[in-house]
């Protein structure tokens, strides 16, 4: 593992008041952070009452498979978690459609083994209610409680009783705790709806204290959420979660709310003051000796175009009510790293995310919703076109082929030519990124001795076909097929000698993330190779823009300038970056031939051609290649 979460924690510790996180609690967090990989979003759960020093640690991430320490995988909970993530990155799964990100919360005082066990929280899309049953079954599998009909019944009751406008925002699997229960977080309901909802799900003891917390304190906040645990019963321990759109000091109601908690004896004055002082930003110039080394390359490349910052926010305050027990309060502090546009930061143009009011720059790349929609388009295209590609193109899903004098398999000869260009040698471990049905991987494995190939595609239909083809030629021991998004590679650090893309980088929605992942999984000295369709460098005419848009509509493929790809590759840390125009040595005759067939001597469009054929006049694309190397040291 290259670095750890402790690198990021070190930057924010100077701003972490000991009133909120004692030296003993910080020591526990640092010990945990040393064995966790980097997460761009994290946080602390702090108790606000007198003599309450316990602090729990949280991390969050989008769809990917974590590179966990080997010691973690010896525990059954982490094995189950990895299986969960495998499902999550599968575009055909209910998790992929409904879960935006995951939070891992570590109850540090309750850890009894060297392998930390987290509670797992699913952040759900707003459109999840139609598949809520499938989601709850997944959470129950995590709890090894799949057959608990009473728990399932209670969860259905909670989902079906939500009033109009409300939604279940989070589901939590409390894996580190003895009682296997599900945490439910409801958002989008008013104060009165919240009380009515509690009665409907069986919490009928609505006291004056609870009413006061709901109606009085909610006047200080923008929104109110509700959390509770579900097991054999819906437990009466209620969490009232108060949220604000802005951070202090820009939002004076934080001060008023916390003053009220101090008066009620639910927060100490010192902790109130420490909370209000927490939000802010840190730059490298502030703490150069503490700045994480894994950010240095991107910081250098971006220069004055953006500010590399660690942000700090208060996400929300929770007041916990349980009949017969004293009230308890918790604050949720967030921190993380982003590159921000300096003008937007100085002008206050920062936006809020679901997680820790995270301040981010207006997106240069697609939003998460747009990314999800695009990936679904890509999957849909290949799920529908897979039979036609096999019938008319064959096992190599490429338009550009290297010409050879041989009348034998042109695609095979072309694949081996590009394998040689990529620097593939006997004994190498290779990643075929955007593998289609593994035509190139099969040709390479058959002709270069002792290599092992991992192939990844986002299409489950392609993966099924690839497995059949690999099995047919007896290469199942050499070629492993994975379903997933190649921006989130399910592999450990530094395991591949070569990563190649053969006409597949056009499916990237974030080149910087993509090549950072490639850099991570390549061994020092390893090669990156790309053969692809690129957009011309000069500005495009209206006609060229129209044809490029039609090309994208047909193939769902985003062509990019070679110079832009090379910039992203350099940003990731690669060296020896070179490119070459392949127009003179690459042809599309076989791809074009697949568009037509002849009947009675007359040409007609094939099924493949009916979907793909267009008479482009000025399409501004060409074939090219890019080569790069990861530094040896």
Coordinates of C-alpha atoms in Angstrom, one line a residue:
X1 CA 0.0 0.0 0.0
X2 CA 1.5 3.3 -1.1
X3 CA 0.9 5.6 1.9
X4 CA -2.0 5.4 4.2
X5 CA -4.9 7.5 5.6
X6 CA -2.6 8.8 8.2
X7 CA -1.0 11.0 5.5
X8 CA -4.3 12.9 5.2
X9 CA -5.1 12.8 8.9
X10 CA -1.8 14.5 9.6
X11 CA -2.8 17.6 7.7
X12 CA -6.0 18.3 9.7
X13 CA -4.6 17.3 13.2
X14 CA -3.3 20.9 13.9
X15 CA -6.9 22.1 13.6
X16 CA -8.4 19.3 15.8
X17 CA -9.0 20.7 19.2
X18 CA -8.3 18.4 22.1
X19 CA -11.6 19.3 23.7
X20 CA -13.3 17.3 20.8
X21 CA -10.6 14.7 20.2
X22 CA -8.4 13.8 23.2
X23 CA -4.8 12.7 22.9
X24 CA -5.9 9.1 23.8
X25 CA -8.7 9.1 21.2
X26 CA -6.4 10.6 18.6
X27 CA -3.8 7.9 19.3
X28 CA -6.5 5.2 18.5
X29 CA -7.5 7.0 15.3
X30 CA -3.9 7.3 14.1
X31 CA -3.2 3.6 14.7
X32 CA -6.3 2.8 12.6
X33 CA -5.4 5.3 9.9
X34 CA -1.9 3.7 9.5
X35 CA -3.5 0.5 8.1
X36 CA -6.2 2.1 5.9
X37 CA -5.6 3.3 2.3
X38 CA -6.2 6.9 1.3
X39 CA -9.8 8.1 1.3
X40 CA -10.7 11.6 -0.1
X41 CA -13.5 11.9 2.4
X42 CA -13.4 11.1 6.1
X43 CA -14.6 12.3 9.4
X44 CA -14.9 12.1 13.2
X45 CA -18.0 11.3 15.4
X46 CA -17.5 13.4 18.6
X47 CA -19.5 13.3 21.8
X48 CA -20.4 16.8 23.1
X49 CA -21.3 16.1 26.7
X50 CA -19.3 16.6 29.8
X51 CA -16.5 13.9 30.3
X52 CA -17.5 12.2 27.1
X53 CA -14.2 11.6 25.3
X54 CA -15.0 8.8 22.9
X55 CA -14.5 9.5 19.2
X56 CA -15.2 7.2 16.3
X57 CA -13.6 7.5 12.9
X58 CA -15.3 7.3 9.5
X59 CA -14.2 7.1 5.8
X60 CA -16.2 7.2 2.6
X61 CA -15.7 6.2 -1.0
X62 CA -17.6 5.8 -4.3
X63 CA -17.9 2.7 -6.4
X64 CA -14.6 0.8 -6.2
X65 CA -12.9 -2.2 -4.6
X66 CA -10.6 -1.3 -1.8
X67 CA -7.0 -2.5 -1.7
X68 CA -7.2 -3.9 1.8
X69 CA -4.3 -5.2 3.9
X70 CA -4.0 -9.0 3.7
X71 CA -4.6 -9.3 7.4
X72 CA -8.1 -7.8 6.9
X73 CA -9.1 -10.5 4.5
X74 CA -8.6 -13.2 7.1
X75 CA -11.7 -12.0 8.8
X76 CA -15.1 -13.2 7.4
X77 CA -16.6 -9.7 7.7
X78 CA -14.1 -8.2 5.3
X79 CA -14.5 -11.1 2.9
X80 CA -18.2 -10.5 2.9
X81 CA -17.5 -6.8 2.4
X82 CA -15.3 -7.5 -0.7
X83 CA -18.0 -9.6 -2.2
X84 CA -20.4 -6.7 -1.6
X85 CA -18.1 -4.3 -3.5
X86 CA -17.8 -6.8 -6.3
X87 CA -21.6 -6.6 -6.7
X88 CA -21.6 -2.9 -6.3
X89 CA -19.3 -2.2 -9.3
X90 CA -21.4 -4.6 -11.5
X91 CA -23.5 -2.2 -13.6
X92 CA -26.3 -4.8 -13.8
X93 CA -26.7 -5.1 -10.0
X94 CA -29.2 -3.5 -7.7
X95 CA -26.4 -2.0 -5.7
X96 CA -24.9 -0.3 -8.7
X97 CA -28.3 1.3 -9.5
X98 CA -29.1 2.4 -6.0
X99 CA -26.0 3.0 -3.8
X100 CA -24.1 6.2 -4.4
X101 CA -21.3 5.7 -1.9
X102 CA -20.3 3.8 1.2
X103 CA -19.3 5.0 4.7
X104 CA -17.2 2.8 7.0
X105 CA -17.5 3.8 10.7
X106 CA -15.1 2.3 13.1
X107 CA -16.2 2.1 16.8
X108 CA -12.7 2.4 18.2
X109 CA -13.5 1.6 21.8
X110 CA -15.3 -1.6 20.8
X111 CA -12.5 -3.1 18.7
X112 CA -11.2 -6.3 20.4
X113 CA -9.0 -7.7 17.7
X114 CA -6.1 -6.4 15.6
X115 CA -8.4 -6.5 12.5
X116 CA -10.8 -3.5 12.8
X117 CA -14.4 -4.2 12.0
X118 CA -16.5 -1.3 10.7
X119 CA -20.2 -0.5 10.6
X120 CA -21.2 -0.1 7.0
X121 CA -23.5 2.6 5.8
X122 CA -25.1 2.7 2.3
X123 CA -25.8 6.2 0.9
X124 CA -28.9 5.6 -1.3
X125 CA -30.0 7.3 -4.5
X126 CA -33.3 9.1 -4.1
X127 CA -35.0 6.8 -6.7
X128 CA -34.4 3.6 -4.6
X129 CA -37.9 2.9 -3.2
X130 CA -38.8 0.6 -6.1
X131 CA -36.0 -1.8 -5.3
X132 CA -35.9 -1.3 -1.5
X133 CA -36.7 -5.0 -0.9
X134 CA -33.6 -6.1 -2.8
X135 CA -31.5 -3.5 -1.0
X136 CA -32.7 -4.7 2.5
X137 CA -32.0 -8.3 1.5
X138 CA -28.4 -7.3 0.6
X139 CA -27.9 -5.6 4.0
X140 CA -29.3 -8.7 5.8
X141 CA -26.8 -10.9 3.9
X142 CA -24.1 -8.6 5.3
X143 CA -25.5 -9.3 8.8
X144 CA -25.7 -13.1 8.1
X145 CA -29.4 -12.6 9.0
X146 CA -31.0 -13.4 5.8
X147 CA -33.8 -15.6 7.1
X148 CA -35.0 -13.2 9.9
X149 CA -38.5 -12.7 8.7
X150 CA -39.4 -10.4 11.6
X151 CA -36.5 -8.0 10.8
X152 CA -37.5 -8.0 7.1
X153 CA -41.1 -7.3 8.1
X154 CA -40.1 -4.4 10.3
X155 CA -38.0 -2.9 7.5
X156 CA -40.9 -3.1 5.1
X157 CA -43.1 -1.3 7.6
X158 CA -40.5 1.5 7.9
X159 CA -40.3 1.9 4.1
X160 CA -44.0 1.7 3.5
X161 CA -44.9 4.2 6.3
X162 CA -42.7 7.1 5.0
X163 CA -44.9 10.1 4.2
X164 CA -44.9 11.9 0.8
X165 CA -41.6 13.7 0.2
X166 CA -39.6 11.6 2.6
X167 CA -37.1 8.9 1.7
X168 CA -34.8 6.4 3.3
X169 CA -31.4 8.1 2.7
X170 CA -29.1 5.6 4.4
X171 CA -29.1 1.9 5.4
X172 CA -26.5 0.8 8.0
X173 CA -25.2 -2.7 8.7
X174 CA -23.8 -2.6 12.3
X175 CA -21.2 -5.2 11.7
X176 CA -18.9 -4.4 14.7
X177 CA -21.7 -4.7 17.2
X178 CA -23.1 -7.8 19.0
X179 CA -26.7 -7.0 18.2
X180 CA -27.1 -7.5 14.5
X181 CA -29.5 -4.6 13.6
X182 CA -30.1 -2.3 10.6
X183 CA -29.7 1.4 11.0
X184 CA -32.3 3.4 9.0
X185 CA -31.9 7.1 8.3
X186 CA -34.9 9.0 7.0
X187 CA -34.8 12.5 5.4
X188 CA -37.1 14.9 3.7
X189 CA -39.9 14.9 6.3
X190 CA -41.3 17.8 8.4
X191 CA -41.3 17.9 12.2
X192 CA -45.0 16.9 12.4
X193 CA -44.5 14.2 9.8
X194 CA -41.6 12.8 11.8
X195 CA -43.7 12.4 15.0
X196 CA -46.6 10.8 13.0
X197 CA -44.1 8.5 11.3
X198 CA -42.7 7.3 14.6
X199 CA -46.2 6.3 15.8
X200 CA -46.8 4.4 12.6
X201 CA -43.7 2.3 13.0
X202 CA -44.4 1.4 16.6
X203 CA -42.6 4.2 18.6
X204 CA -45.8 5.4 20.4
X205 CA -44.2 6.9 23.5
X206 CA -44.1 10.5 22.1
X207 CA -43.1 12.6 25.2
X208 CA -43.0 16.3 25.7
X209 CA -39.2 16.1 25.7
X210 CA -39.2 14.5 22.3
X211 CA -41.7 17.0 20.9
X212 CA -39.6 19.9 22.2
X213 CA -36.5 18.5 20.6
X214 CA -38.3 18.1 17.3
X215 CA -40.1 21.4 17.2
X216 CA -37.9 23.8 19.1
X217 CA -34.4 22.8 18.0
X218 CA -35.5 22.3 14.3
X219 CA -36.3 26.0 14.2
X220 CA -32.5 26.6 14.2
X221 CA -31.7 24.2 11.4
X222 CA -32.4 23.9 7.6
X223 CA -33.5 20.3 7.6
X224 CA -34.2 17.5 10.1
X225 CA -33.4 13.8 9.7
X226 CA -34.4 10.8 11.7
X227 CA -32.3 7.7 12.6
X228 CA -33.2 4.5 14.4
X229 CA -32.3 0.8 14.6
X230 CA -34.4 -2.0 13.4
X231 CA -34.2 -5.6 14.6
X232 CA -36.9 -7.8 16.1
X233 CA -38.5 -4.5 17.0
X234 CA -38.1 -0.9 15.9
X235 CA -36.0 0.3 18.8
X236 CA -37.1 3.4 20.7
X237 CA -33.6 5.0 20.7
X238 CA -34.2 7.9 18.3
X239 CA -31.5 10.1 16.6
X240 CA -32.6 13.5 15.6
X241 CA -30.2 14.9 13.0
X242 CA -30.0 18.6 12.3
X243 CA -28.4 19.9 9.1
X244 CA -27.5 23.4 7.7
X245 CA -26.7 24.4 4.1
X246 CA -23.8 26.7 5.1
X247 CA -20.9 26.4 7.5
X248 CA -20.0 28.7 10.4
X249 CA -19.3 31.6 10.6
X250 CA -21.4 32.2 7.4
X251 CA -24.4 30.6 9.1
X252 CA -25.1 32.3 12.5
X253 CA -27.7 29.6 13.5
X254 CA -24.9 27.2 14.2
X255 CA -24.0 29.4 17.2
X256 CA -27.6 29.8 18.3
X257 CA -28.2 26.0 18.1
X258 CA -25.0 25.2 20.0
X259 CA -25.8 27.9 22.6
X260 CA -29.1 26.2 23.2
X261 CA -27.4 22.8 23.6
X262 CA -25.0 24.4 26.2
X263 CA -28.0 25.8 28.1
X264 CA -29.6 22.3 28.1
X265 CA -26.4 20.7 29.4
X266 CA -25.9 18.7 26.2
X267 CA -22.7 20.4 25.1
X268 CA -19.9 22.0 27.0
X269 CA -18.9 25.6 26.2
X270 CA -15.4 24.5 25.3
X271 CA -16.7 21.9 22.8
X272 CA -19.0 24.5 21.3
X273 CA -16.2 26.8 20.7
X274 CA -14.0 24.1 19.3
X275 CA -16.7 23.0 16.9
X276 CA -17.3 26.6 15.6
X277 CA -13.5 26.9 14.9
X278 CA -13.2 23.6 12.9
X279 CA -14.5 24.6 9.4
X280 CA -11.9 25.9 6.9
X281 CA -9.3 25.1 4.3
X282 CA -5.6 24.1 4.5
X283 CA -3.2 24.6 1.6
X284 CA 0.3 23.2 1.0
X285 CA 1.8 26.6 1.7
X286 CA 0.3 26.5 5.2
X287 CA 1.8 23.1 6.1
X288 CA 4.4 22.1 3.5
X289 CA 6.1 19.6 5.8
X290 CA 2.8 17.7 6.4
X291 CA 1.6 17.7 2.8
X292 CA 1.0 14.1 1.5
X293 CA 3.5 13.0 -1.1
X294 CA 0.9 11.2 -3.2
X295 CA -0.6 14.6 -4.2
X296 CA 2.7 16.2 -5.2
X297 CA 2.5 15.2 -8.9
X298 CA -1.0 16.6 -9.5
X299 CA -0.2 19.7 -7.5
X300 CA 2.8 20.5 -9.6
X301 CA 0.9 19.9 -12.9
X302 CA -2.1 22.0 -12.1
X303 CA 0.1 24.9 -10.8
X304 CA -1.9 28.1 -10.4
X305 CA -4.9 26.7 -12.3
X306 CA -6.4 25.3 -9.1
X307 CA -5.8 25.2 -5.4
X308 CA -5.0 21.9 -3.8
X309 CA -6.8 22.1 -0.5
X310 CA -7.9 20.0 2.5
X311 CA -11.4 21.2 3.5
X312 CA -12.9 20.9 7.0
X313 CA -16.7 21.0 7.7
X314 CA -19.3 20.2 10.3
X315 CA -21.8 17.8 8.6
X316 CA -24.5 17.7 11.2
X317 CA -25.4 17.5 14.9
X318 CA -27.3 14.5 16.3
X319 CA -29.4 14.6 19.5
X320 CA -30.2 11.1 20.8
X321 CA -33.4 10.5 22.6
X322 CA -34.3 7.2 24.4
X323 CA -37.1 6.9 27.0
X324 CA -35.7 6.5 30.5
X325 CA -32.2 7.6 29.6
X326 CA -30.4 11.0 29.5
X327 CA -30.2 12.9 26.2
X328 CA -26.9 12.5 24.3
X329 CA -25.4 14.7 21.5
X330 CA -22.9 14.0 18.8
X331 CA -21.2 16.2 16.2
X332 CA -20.0 14.8 12.9
X333 CA -16.9 16.6 11.6
X334 CA -15.7 16.0 8.0
X335 CA -12.5 16.5 6.1
X336 CA -11.1 15.7 2.8
X337 CA -9.0 16.7 -0.2
X338 CA -10.0 18.5 -3.5
X339 CA -8.6 20.8 -6.1
X340 CA -10.6 24.0 -6.1
X341 CA -10.8 26.8 -8.7
X342 CA -9.2 29.7 -6.9
X343 CA -11.7 32.2 -8.2
X344 CA -14.7 30.1 -7.1
X345 CA -13.1 29.6 -3.7
X346 CA -12.4 33.3 -3.2
X347 CA -15.9 34.3 -4.5
X348 CA -17.7 31.9 -2.3
X349 CA -18.9 29.7 -5.2
X350 CA -18.7 26.4 -3.4
X351 CA -21.3 23.7 -3.5
X352 CA -22.6 21.2 -1.0
X353 CA -22.6 17.4 -1.4
X354 CA -24.5 14.8 0.6
X355 CA -21.4 13.9 2.5
X356 CA -20.0 16.4 5.1
X357 CA -21.1 19.5 3.2
X358 CA -18.0 18.9 1.1
X359 CA -16.9 22.0 -0.8
X360 CA -15.9 21.1 -4.4
X361 CA -15.1 23.0 -7.5
X362 CA -17.8 23.2 -10.2
X363 CA -17.3 19.9 -12.0
X364 CA -14.8 19.8 -14.8
X365 CA -15.8 16.2 -15.5
X366 CA -19.3 14.7 -15.5
X367 CA -21.5 14.7 -12.4
X368 CA -22.1 11.4 -10.7
X369 CA -25.6 11.2 -12.2
X370 CA -24.3 11.9 -15.7
X371 CA -21.5 9.3 -15.2
X372 CA -24.0 6.7 -14.1
X373 CA -26.3 7.4 -17.1
X374 CA -23.3 7.3 -19.5
X375 CA -22.1 3.9 -18.1
X376 CA -25.6 2.6 -18.5
X377 CA -25.6 3.7 -22.1
X378 CA -22.3 2.0 -22.7
X379 CA -23.6 -1.2 -21.1
X380 CA -26.8 -1.1 -23.1
X381 CA -25.0 -0.5 -26.3
X382 CA -22.8 -3.6 -25.9
X383 CA -25.5 -5.7 -24.4
X384 CA -27.5 -5.1 -27.6
X385 CA -24.7 -5.1 -30.1
X386 CA -22.6 -8.0 -28.7
X387 CA -24.3 -10.7 -31.0
X388 CA -23.8 -8.5 -34.1
X389 CA -20.1 -7.7 -33.3
X390 CA -19.5 -11.5 -33.0
X391 CA -21.3 -12.3 -36.2
X392 CA -19.9 -9.5 -38.4
X393 CA -16.6 -8.5 -36.8
X394 CA -15.5 -11.5 -34.8
X395 CA -13.8 -11.7 -31.4
X396 CA -11.7 -8.5 -31.7
X397 CA -14.0 -5.4 -31.2
X398 CA -11.8 -2.9 -33.0
X399 CA -12.3 -0.7 -36.1
X400 CA -8.6 -0.1 -36.8
X401 CA -6.4 -3.0 -37.9
X402 CA -2.7 -3.1 -38.7
X403 CA -2.3 -4.4 -42.3
X404 CA -0.2 -7.6 -42.9
X405 CA 0.8 -9.5 -46.0
X406 CA -0.6 -12.7 -44.6
X407 CA -4.1 -13.9 -45.7
X408 CA -4.6 -15.5 -42.3
X409 CA -6.4 -13.9 -39.4
X410 CA -5.9 -10.2 -39.9
X411 CA -7.2 -9.4 -36.4
X412 CA -4.8 -11.9 -34.8
X413 CA -1.8 -10.4 -36.6
X414 CA -2.9 -6.9 -35.7
X415 CA -3.3 -7.8 -32.0
X416 CA 0.1 -9.3 -31.9
X417 CA 1.6 -6.2 -33.6
X418 CA 0.1 -3.9 -30.9
X419 CA 1.1 -6.4 -28.2
X420 CA 4.7 -5.9 -29.4
X421 CA 4.2 -2.1 -29.5
X422 CA 3.0 -2.3 -25.8
X423 CA 6.2 -4.1 -24.8
X424 CA 4.5 -7.4 -23.7
X425 CA 7.1 -10.0 -22.9
X426 CA 7.0 -13.7 -21.8
X427 CA 6.2 -14.0 -18.1
X428 CA 4.4 -10.7 -17.9
X429 CA 1.2 -10.0 -16.1
X430 CA -1.1 -7.9 -18.3
X431 CA -4.3 -5.9 -17.8
X432 CA -6.6 -5.6 -20.8
X433 CA -8.6 -2.6 -19.9
X434 CA -11.9 -2.5 -21.9
X435 CA -11.4 -6.1 -23.1
X436 CA -14.6 -6.7 -25.1
X437 CA -14.9 -10.4 -25.5
X438 CA -11.1 -11.0 -25.0
X439 CA -10.2 -11.5 -28.7
X440 CA -6.9 -9.6 -28.3
X441 CA -6.2 -11.3 -24.9
X442 CA -6.7 -14.8 -26.4
X443 CA -4.4 -14.1 -29.3
X444 CA -1.7 -12.7 -27.0
X445 CA -2.0 -15.5 -24.5
X446 CA -1.8 -18.1 -27.3
X447 CA 1.4 -16.6 -28.8
X448 CA 3.4 -15.2 -25.9
X449 CA 4.6 -17.8 -23.4
X450 CA 4.0 -17.7 -19.7
X451 CA 1.8 -14.5 -19.5
X452 CA -1.2 -14.0 -17.3
X453 CA -4.0 -11.6 -18.3
X454 CA -6.7 -9.9 -16.3
X455 CA -9.4 -8.5 -18.5
X456 CA -12.0 -6.0 -17.4
X457 CA -15.2 -5.0 -19.1
X458 CA -18.2 -3.0 -17.9
X459 CA -20.7 -5.2 -19.9
X460 CA -21.8 -8.4 -18.2
X461 CA -22.9 -9.8 -21.6
X462 CA -19.4 -9.3 -23.0
X463 CA -18.0 -10.9 -19.9
X464 CA -20.2 -14.0 -20.3
X465 CA -19.2 -14.3 -23.9
X466 CA -15.5 -13.8 -23.0
X467 CA -15.6 -16.5 -20.4
X468 CA -17.1 -18.9 -23.0
X469 CA -14.4 -18.1 -25.6
X470 CA -11.6 -18.3 -23.1
X471 CA -12.9 -21.7 -21.9
X472 CA -13.2 -23.0 -25.5
X473 CA -9.5 -22.4 -26.2
X474 CA -8.3 -23.8 -22.9
X475 CA -7.0 -20.5 -21.5
X476 CA -9.1 -20.2 -18.4
X477 CA -6.0 -20.5 -16.2
X478 CA -4.3 -17.6 -18.0
X479 CA -7.1 -15.2 -18.6
X480 CA -9.3 -13.9 -15.8
X481 CA -12.4 -11.8 -16.7
X482 CA -13.7 -9.1 -14.4
X483 CA -16.8 -7.0 -14.6
X484 CA -16.3 -3.4 -13.5
X485 CA -15.6 0.2 -14.2
X486 CA -11.9 0.6 -15.2
X487 CA -11.8 3.9 -13.2
X488 CA -12.0 1.7 -10.1
X489 CA -9.8 -1.3 -10.7
X490 CA -10.3 -4.3 -8.4
X491 CA -6.6 -5.0 -8.1
X492 CA -3.9 -4.5 -5.6
X493 CA -1.1 -1.9 -6.1
X494 CA 1.8 -2.6 -8.4
X495 CA 0.8 -6.0 -9.8
X496 CA 0.9 -5.5 -13.6
X497 CA 3.8 -5.2 -16.1
X498 CA 1.7 -3.8 -18.9
X499 CA -1.7 -2.2 -19.0
X500 CA -3.2 -1.7 -22.5
X501 CA -6.2 0.0 -24.0
X502 CA -7.2 -1.1 -27.5
X503 CA -9.9 1.4 -28.6
X504 CA -11.4 1.7 -25.2
X505 CA -10.2 5.0 -23.5
X506 CA -13.1 6.7 -25.3
X507 CA -15.4 5.2 -22.6
X508 CA -13.5 7.1 -19.9
X509 CA -15.5 9.9 -18.1
X510 CA -12.5 11.0 -16.1
X511 CA -9.1 10.6 -17.6
X512 CA -7.2 11.8 -14.6
X513 CA -8.9 9.2 -12.4
X514 CA -8.4 6.5 -15.0
X515 CA -4.7 7.0 -15.4
X516 CA -4.1 7.4 -11.7
X517 CA -5.7 4.0 -11.3
X518 CA -3.5 2.6 -14.1
X519 CA -0.4 4.1 -12.4
X520 CA -1.4 2.5 -9.1
X521 CA -1.7 -1.0 -10.4
X522 CA 1.4 -0.9 -12.6
X523 CA 4.7 -2.1 -11.2
X524 CA 7.6 0.4 -11.2
X525 CA 8.9 0.4 -14.8
X526 CA 5.7 -0.9 -16.2
X527 CA 4.2 0.1 -19.5
X528 CA 1.0 1.9 -20.5
X529 CA -0.1 1.4 -24.1
X530 CA -3.1 3.0 -25.9
X531 CA -4.2 2.4 -29.5
X532 CA -7.4 4.4 -30.1
X533 CA -9.5 6.8 -32.1
X534 CA -8.6 10.4 -31.3
X535 CA -10.1 13.8 -32.2
X536 CA -8.0 16.1 -34.3
X537 CA -6.1 18.9 -32.5
X538 CA -7.3 21.9 -34.4
X539 CA -10.6 23.7 -33.7
X540 CA -13.7 22.0 -35.3
X541 CA -16.0 23.4 -37.9
X542 CA -19.7 23.3 -37.3
X543 CA -20.0 20.4 -39.8
X544 CA -17.2 18.5 -38.0
X545 CA -18.9 19.1 -34.6
X546 CA -22.1 17.7 -36.0
X547 CA -20.5 14.6 -37.4
X548 CA -18.6 14.0 -34.2
X549 CA -21.8 14.3 -32.2
X550 CA -23.4 11.7 -34.5
X551 CA -20.4 9.4 -34.1
X552 CA -20.8 9.7 -30.3
X553 CA -24.6 9.0 -30.6
X554 CA -24.0 5.8 -32.5
X555 CA -21.0 4.3 -30.7
X556 CA -21.4 6.1 -27.2
X557 CA -17.7 6.9 -27.6
X558 CA -16.0 10.1 -26.4
X559 CA -13.1 10.8 -28.7
X560 CA -10.4 13.1 -27.2
X561 CA -7.4 15.0 -28.4
X562 CA -4.1 13.1 -28.0
X563 CA -2.6 16.2 -26.3
X564 CA -5.3 16.1 -23.6
X565 CA -4.8 12.3 -23.0
X566 CA -1.1 12.9 -22.6
X567 CA -1.6 15.7 -20.1
X568 CA -3.7 13.4 -18.0
X569 CA -1.1 10.6 -18.2
X570 CA 1.6 13.1 -17.2
X571 CA -0.5 14.2 -14.3
X572 CA -0.7 10.7 -13.0
X573 CA 3.1 10.5 -12.8
X574 CA 4.1 8.7 -16.0
X575 CA 7.3 9.4 -17.8
X576 CA 8.7 8.7 -21.3
X577 CA 5.3 9.7 -22.8
X578 CA 5.2 9.5 -26.6
X579 CA 2.5 9.4 -29.3
X580 CA 2.3 8.4 -32.9
X581 CA -0.2 9.0 -35.7
X582 CA -1.3 5.6 -37.1
X583 CA -3.3 6.8 -40.1
X584 CA -0.7 5.5 -42.6
X585 CA -0.5 2.0 -41.1
X586 CA -4.0 1.4 -39.8
X587 CA -7.1 0.6 -41.9
X588 CA -10.8 0.1 -41.4
X589 CA -11.5 -2.1 -44.4
X590 CA -12.7 -5.1 -42.3
X591 CA -14.9 -2.9 -40.1
X592 CA -16.4 -1.2 -43.2
X593 CA -16.9 -4.6 -44.9
X594 CA -19.0 -5.7 -41.9
X595 CA -21.5 -3.0 -42.8
X596 CA -22.5 -4.6 -46.2
X597 CA -23.4 -7.9 -47.7
X598 CA -24.2 -8.8 -51.3
X599 CA -27.3 -10.4 -52.7
X600 CA -27.6 -11.0 -56.5
X601 CA -24.5 -8.9 -56.9
X602 CA -26.0 -5.8 -55.2
X603 CA -24.8 -4.4 -51.9
X604 CA -27.1 -4.1 -48.9
X605 CA -26.7 -3.2 -45.3
X606 CA -26.1 -6.0 -42.8
X607 CA -27.8 -5.9 -39.4
X608 CA -24.6 -4.4 -38.1
X609 CA -24.6 -1.8 -40.9
X610 CA -28.2 -0.8 -40.4
X611 CA -27.2 0.5 -36.9
X612 CA -23.7 1.8 -37.6
X613 CA -23.4 2.9 -41.2
X614 CA -23.2 6.7 -41.9
X615 CA -21.8 8.5 -44.9
X616 CA -19.5 10.8 -42.9
X617 CA -17.9 13.5 -45.0
X618 CA -15.6 15.3 -42.5
X619 CA -15.5 13.2 -39.3
X620 CA -12.5 14.7 -37.4
X621 CA -11.0 11.6 -36.0
X622 CA -7.9 9.4 -36.7
X623 CA -6.1 6.4 -35.2
X624 CA -3.1 7.0 -33.0
X625 CA -1.1 5.4 -30.2
X626 CA 0.3 6.6 -26.9
X627 CA 3.1 4.9 -24.9
X628 CA 4.2 5.8 -21.4
X629 CA 6.2 4.2 -18.6
X630 CA 5.9 4.3 -14.8
X631 CA 9.2 5.4 -13.2
X632 CA 11.3 2.5 -11.9
X633 CA 11.9 4.2 -8.6

